[in-house]
mmCIF file of C-alpha atoms in Angstrom:
data_model
loop_
_atom_site.group_PDB
_atom_site.id
_atom_site.type_symbol
_atom_site.label_atom_id
_atom_site.label_comp_id
_atom_site.label_asym_id
_atom_site.label_seq_id
_atom_site.Cartn_x
_atom_site.Cartn_y
_atom_site.Cartn_z
ATOM 1 C CA UNK A 474 -14.858 -30.591 13.586
ATOM 2 C CA UNK A 475 -12.366 -27.875 14.491
ATOM 3 C CA UNK A 476 -10.538 -28.470 11.219
ATOM 4 C CA UNK A 477 -13.693 -28.080 9.104
ATOM 5 C CA UNK A 478 -16.482 -25.541 9.429
ATOM 6 C CA UNK A 479 -19.233 -24.006 7.316
ATOM 7 C CA UNK A 480 -20.208 -20.362 7.774
ATOM 8 C CA UNK A 481 -23.404 -18.786 6.426
ATOM 9 C CA UNK A 482 -23.967 -15.023 6.196
ATOM 10 C CA UNK A 483 -27.529 -13.739 5.835
ATOM 11 C CA UNK A 484 -28.948 -10.608 4.212
ATOM 12 C CA UNK A 485 -31.565 -8.366 5.850
ATOM 13 C CA UNK A 486 -34.350 -10.407 4.231
ATOM 14 C CA UNK A 487 -33.123 -13.610 5.853
ATOM 15 C CA UNK A 488 -31.814 -15.156 2.633
ATOM 16 C CA UNK A 489 -28.231 -16.459 2.313
ATOM 17 C CA UNK A 490 -25.673 -13.827 1.324
ATOM 18 C CA UNK A 491 -22.745 -16.226 1.204
ATOM 19 C CA UNK A 492 -22.013 -19.772 2.331
ATOM 20 C CA UNK A 493 -18.383 -20.770 2.899
ATOM 21 C CA UNK A 494 -16.721 -24.033 3.877
ATOM 22 C CA UNK A 495 -13.262 -23.958 5.441
ATOM 23 C CA UNK A 496 -10.762 -26.730 6.102
ATOM 24 C CA UNK A 497 -7.794 -26.032 8.395
ATOM 25 C CA UNK A 498 -8.308 -22.283 7.931
ATOM 26 C CA UNK A 499 -8.386 -22.444 4.126
ATOM 27 C CA UNK A 500 -11.455 -21.539 2.080
ATOM 28 C CA UNK A 501 -12.385 -24.671 0.147
ATOM 29 C CA UNK A 502 -15.823 -23.895 -1.252
ATOM 30 C CA UNK A 503 -17.954 -20.767 -1.343
ATOM 31 C CA UNK A 504 -21.226 -19.679 -2.918
ATOM 32 C CA UNK A 505 -22.048 -15.965 -3.158
ATOM 33 C CA UNK A 506 -25.496 -14.571 -3.897
ATOM 34 C CA UNK A 507 -26.753 -11.399 -5.557
ATOM 35 C CA UNK A 508 -29.520 -9.226 -4.021
ATOM 36 C CA UNK A 509 -31.898 -11.197 -6.289
ATOM 37 C CA UNK A 510 -30.763 -14.424 -4.556
ATOM 38 C CA UNK A 511 -29.037 -15.769 -7.672
ATOM 39 C CA UNK A 512 -25.491 -17.147 -7.570
ATOM 40 C CA UNK A 513 -23.064 -14.464 -8.793
ATOM 41 C CA UNK A 514 -19.721 -16.093 -7.943
ATOM 42 C CA UNK A 515 -18.232 -19.284 -6.537
ATOM 43 C CA UNK A 516 -15.075 -20.728 -5.048
ATOM 44 C CA UNK A 517 -14.509 -24.406 -5.817
ATOM 45 C CA UNK A 518 -11.662 -26.510 -4.435
ATOM 46 C CA UNK A 519 -9.931 -23.378 -3.168
ATOM 47 C CA UNK A 520 -10.067 -21.453 -6.461
ATOM 48 C CA UNK A 521 -12.448 -18.735 -7.600
ATOM 49 C CA UNK A 522 -14.005 -15.325 -6.997
ATOM 50 C CA UNK A 523 -15.750 -14.096 -3.835
ATOM 51 C CA UNK A 524 -18.201 -11.189 -4.057
ATOM 52 C CA UNK A 525 -18.531 -9.396 -0.716
ATOM 53 C CA UNK A 526 -21.804 -7.549 -0.172
ATOM 54 C CA UNK A 527 -23.302 -5.774 2.817
ATOM 55 C CA UNK A 528 -26.414 -7.245 4.418
ATOM 56 C CA UNK A 529 -28.430 -4.747 2.363
ATOM 57 C CA UNK A 530 -26.830 -5.947 -0.878
ATOM 58 C CA UNK A 531 -24.295 -3.190 -1.546
ATOM 59 C CA UNK A 532 -21.182 -4.539 -3.300
ATOM 60 C CA UNK A 533 -18.211 -3.865 -0.991
ATOM 61 C CA UNK A 534 -15.466 -5.759 -2.767
ATOM 62 C CA UNK A 535 -14.315 -8.662 -4.902
ATOM 63 C CA UNK A 536 -11.712 -11.188 -3.715
ATOM 64 C CA UNK A 537 -9.637 -13.490 -5.893
ATOM 65 C CA UNK A 538 -9.043 -16.734 -4.011
ATOM 66 C CA UNK A 539 -6.299 -19.209 -4.888
ATOM 67 C CA UNK A 540 -5.265 -22.329 -2.965
ATOM 68 C CA UNK A 541 -7.812 -21.357 -0.337
ATOM 69 C CA UNK A 542 -6.274 -17.982 0.451
ATOM 70 C CA UNK A 543 -6.877 -14.372 -0.490
ATOM 71 C CA UNK A 544 -4.627 -13.323 -3.391
ATOM 72 C CA UNK A 545 -6.130 -10.045 -4.670
ATOM 73 C CA UNK A 546 -8.743 -7.845 -2.992
ATOM 74 C CA UNK A 547 -10.609 -5.083 -4.819
ATOM 75 C CA UNK A 548 -12.718 -2.741 -2.709
ATOM 76 C CA UNK A 549 -15.519 -0.772 -4.329
ATOM 77 C CA UNK A 550 -16.852 2.777 -3.878
ATOM 78 C CA UNK A 551 -20.634 3.169 -3.362
ATOM 79 C CA UNK A 552 -20.816 4.499 -6.939
ATOM 80 C CA UNK A 553 -19.397 1.197 -8.243
ATOM 81 C CA UNK A 554 -15.914 2.490 -9.071
ATOM 82 C CA UNK A 555 -12.825 0.581 -7.954
ATOM 83 C CA UNK A 556 -11.382 2.030 -4.726
ATOM 84 C CA UNK A 557 -8.347 -0.092 -3.725
ATOM 85 C CA UNK A 558 -6.707 -3.087 -5.424
ATOM 86 C CA UNK A 559 -4.325 -4.984 -3.131
ATOM 87 C CA UNK A 560 -2.186 -8.106 -3.559
ATOM 88 C CA UNK A 561 -1.814 -10.508 -0.622
ATOM 89 C CA UNK A 562 0.219 -13.512 0.459
ATOM 90 C CA UNK A 563 -0.441 -15.362 3.722
ATOM 91 C CA UNK A 564 -3.100 -12.688 4.397
ATOM 92 C CA UNK A 565 -0.425 -9.977 4.511
ATOM 93 C CA UNK A 566 -0.109 -7.184 1.953
ATOM 94 C CA UNK A 567 2.474 -8.448 -0.504
ATOM 95 C CA UNK A 568 3.077 -6.906 -3.903
ATOM 96 C CA UNK A 569 1.353 -3.943 -5.513
ATOM 97 C CA UNK A 570 -1.444 -1.847 -4.032
ATOM 98 C CA UNK A 571 -3.274 0.779 -6.089
ATOM 99 C CA UNK A 572 -5.695 3.367 -4.696
ATOM 100 C CA UNK A 573 -8.166 5.208 -6.947
ATOM 101 C CA UNK A 574 -10.392 8.247 -6.582
ATOM 102 C CA UNK A 575 -14.167 7.863 -6.749
ATOM 103 C CA UNK A 576 -13.980 9.204 -10.321
ATOM 104 C CA UNK A 577 -11.646 6.345 -11.337
ATOM 105 C CA UNK A 578 -8.252 8.071 -11.416
ATOM 106 C CA UNK A 579 -5.159 6.488 -9.901
ATOM 107 C CA UNK A 580 -4.376 8.378 -6.691
ATOM 108 C CA UNK A 581 -1.583 6.353 -5.105
ATOM 109 C CA UNK A 582 0.412 3.164 -5.565
ATOM 110 C CA UNK A 583 2.408 1.315 -2.909
ATOM 111 C CA UNK A 584 4.790 -1.643 -2.912
ATOM 112 C CA UNK A 585 4.435 -4.082 -0.007
ATOM 113 C CA UNK A 586 6.424 -7.004 1.357
ATOM 114 C CA UNK A 587 5.182 -9.175 4.234
ATOM 115 C CA UNK A 588 2.866 -6.434 5.498
ATOM 116 C CA UNK A 589 5.451 -3.637 5.316
ATOM 117 C CA UNK A 590 5.726 -0.892 2.710
ATOM 118 C CA UNK A 591 8.853 -1.884 0.825
ATOM 119 C CA UNK A 592 9.752 -0.330 -2.508
ATOM 120 C CA UNK A 593 8.058 2.809 -3.779
ATOM 121 C CA UNK A 594 5.062 4.819 -2.672
ATOM 122 C CA UNK A 595 3.889 7.045 -5.541
ATOM 123 C CA UNK A 596 1.236 9.777 -5.280
ATOM 124 C CA UNK A 597 -0.616 11.078 -8.346
ATOM 125 C CA UNK A 598 -2.700 14.134 -9.159
ATOM 126 C CA UNK A 599 -4.619 14.238 -12.449
ATOM 127 C CA UNK A 600 -2.574 11.229 -13.671
ATOM 128 C CA UNK A 601 0.729 13.058 -12.998
ATOM 129 C CA UNK A 602 3.237 11.837 -10.398
ATOM 130 C CA UNK A 603 3.523 14.461 -7.623
ATOM 131 C CA UNK A 604 5.531 12.473 -5.075
ATOM 132 C CA UNK A 605 7.721 9.383 -5.162
ATOM 133 C CA UNK A 606 9.023 7.974 -1.863
ATOM 134 C CA UNK A 607 11.269 4.921 -1.391
ATOM 135 C CA UNK A 608 10.564 2.636 1.574
ATOM 136 C CA UNK A 609 12.515 -0.143 3.226
ATOM 137 C CA UNK A 610 10.389 -2.418 5.407
ATOM 138 C CA UNK A 611 7.986 0.292 6.537
ATOM 139 C CA UNK A 612 10.431 3.200 6.817
ATOM 140 C CA UNK A 613 11.356 5.953 4.387
ATOM 141 C CA UNK A 614 14.819 5.206 3.061
ATOM 142 C CA UNK A 615 16.396 6.933 0.064
ATOM 143 C CA UNK A 616 15.537 10.041 -1.935
ATOM 144 C CA UNK A 617 11.943 11.273 -1.879
ATOM 145 C CA UNK A 618 11.092 13.344 -4.973
ATOM 146 C CA UNK A 619 8.272 15.875 -5.182
ATOM 147 C CA UNK A 620 6.905 17.340 -8.409
ATOM 148 C CA UNK A 621 4.502 20.093 -9.427
ATOM 149 C CA UNK A 622 1.405 19.264 -11.533
ATOM 150 C CA UNK A 623 3.457 19.860 -14.713
ATOM 151 C CA UNK A 624 6.067 17.281 -13.699
ATOM 152 C CA UNK A 625 8.803 19.741 -12.729
ATOM 153 C CA UNK A 626 10.989 18.657 -9.814
ATOM 154 C CA UNK A 627 10.194 20.649 -6.650
ATOM 155 C CA UNK A 628 12.275 18.872 -4.020
ATOM 156 C CA UNK A 629 14.644 15.993 -3.285
ATOM 157 C CA UNK A 630 14.594 14.879 0.335
ATOM 158 C CA UNK A 631 16.965 12.200 1.583
ATOM 159 C CA UNK A 632 15.805 9.781 4.274
ATOM 160 C CA UNK A 633 17.474 7.091 6.313
ATOM 161 C CA UNK A 634 15.513 4.962 8.753
ATOM 162 C CA UNK A 635 12.420 7.203 8.445
ATOM 163 C CA UNK A 636 14.405 10.360 9.306
ATOM 164 C CA UNK A 637 15.685 13.158 7.093
ATOM 165 C CA UNK A 638 19.365 12.425 6.672
ATOM 166 C CA UNK A 639 21.712 14.152 4.259
ATOM 167 C CA UNK A 640 20.987 16.819 1.686
ATOM 168 C CA UNK A 641 17.507 18.198 1.042
ATOM 169 C CA UNK A 642 17.160 20.357 -2.090
ATOM 170 C CA UNK A 643 14.113 22.527 -2.810
ATOM 171 C CA UNK A 644 13.804 24.024 -6.308
ATOM 172 C CA UNK A 645 11.865 27.025 -7.529
ATOM 173 C CA UNK A 646 10.815 28.233 -10.982
ATOM 174 C CA UNK A 647 13.979 30.327 -11.422
ATOM 175 C CA UNK A 648 16.260 27.271 -11.393
ATOM 176 C CA UNK A 649 17.540 28.335 -7.996
ATOM 177 C CA UNK A 650 17.827 25.763 -5.255
ATOM 178 C CA UNK A 651 17.695 25.943 -1.479
ATOM 179 C CA UNK A 652 19.886 23.385 0.250
ATOM 180 C CA UNK A 653 19.329 22.041 3.754
ATOM 181 C CA UNK A 654 21.315 19.392 5.621
ATOM 182 C CA UNK A 655 19.962 16.927 8.165
ATOM 183 C CA UNK A 656 21.618 14.389 10.442
ATOM 184 C CA UNK A 657 19.181 11.702 11.616
ATOM 185 C CA UNK A 658 16.272 14.154 11.540
ATOM 186 C CA UNK A 659 18.023 17.240 12.928
ATOM 187 C CA UNK A 660 18.740 20.300 10.758
ATOM 188 C CA UNK A 661 22.465 21.159 10.783
ATOM 189 C CA UNK A 662 25.109 22.835 8.602
ATOM 190 C CA UNK A 663 26.913 21.011 5.809
ATOM 191 C CA UNK A 664 30.177 21.269 7.730
ATOM 192 C CA UNK A 665 28.582 19.837 10.871
ATOM 193 C CA UNK A 666 27.041 17.002 8.824
ATOM 194 C CA UNK A 667 30.425 16.053 7.400
ATOM 195 C CA UNK A 668 32.015 16.131 10.863
ATOM 196 C CA UNK A 669 29.276 13.959 12.387
ATOM 197 C CA UNK A 670 29.412 11.491 9.499
ATOM 198 C CA UNK A 671 33.189 11.217 9.895
ATOM 199 C CA UNK A 672 32.717 10.613 13.621
ATOM 200 C CA UNK A 673 29.997 8.006 13.016
ATOM 201 C CA UNK A 674 32.139 6.164 10.465
ATOM 202 C CA UNK A 675 35.107 6.187 12.866
ATOM 203 C CA UNK A 676 32.973 4.673 15.621
ATOM 204 C CA UNK A 677 31.779 1.917 13.287
ATOM 205 C CA UNK A 678 35.354 1.063 12.352
ATOM 206 C CA UNK A 679 36.291 0.616 16.025
ATOM 207 C CA UNK A 680 33.250 -1.495 16.898
#
């Protein structure tokens, strides 16, 4: 029936790679086979682990299934190291996502809500935070901070609605700072910024 279907994937040798049964779009049961044709994982009554392999048997990822839906997906590098770990809800990115290098080091983490980056995006180099960017539903919003490999603050860049807006400060090793002002993405003077902000606030009051 349209509400229930069974799907079989085959490897290059013609043996089953995985067999899945769905009801109303939800994964109810699944059996997943190793390259040696032995069962390596199962989903039963909508709960379990799904191993995803290529037709030649290469492990591509591991999915955690709950209530018939994808909850956590881990993709795998060809060398067997974890590549990306992502949390899902309703098949949209929702929660934490972590991206690793092929050598196993954390490279980036992102917060997601309903398929949009929402929260913080953090970039790492040699386990040290080098950039931290706040997001609001897919757009940069707040103060982005950039650091050198020793953890010293290099820059603070203010964003609003994905545009530079407000004061940007760039630091150097002599404790001197260079200040730049932006108004909705355009570089301007501090005085001009204050005048435009005053004008914008006045317009909002009269709306």
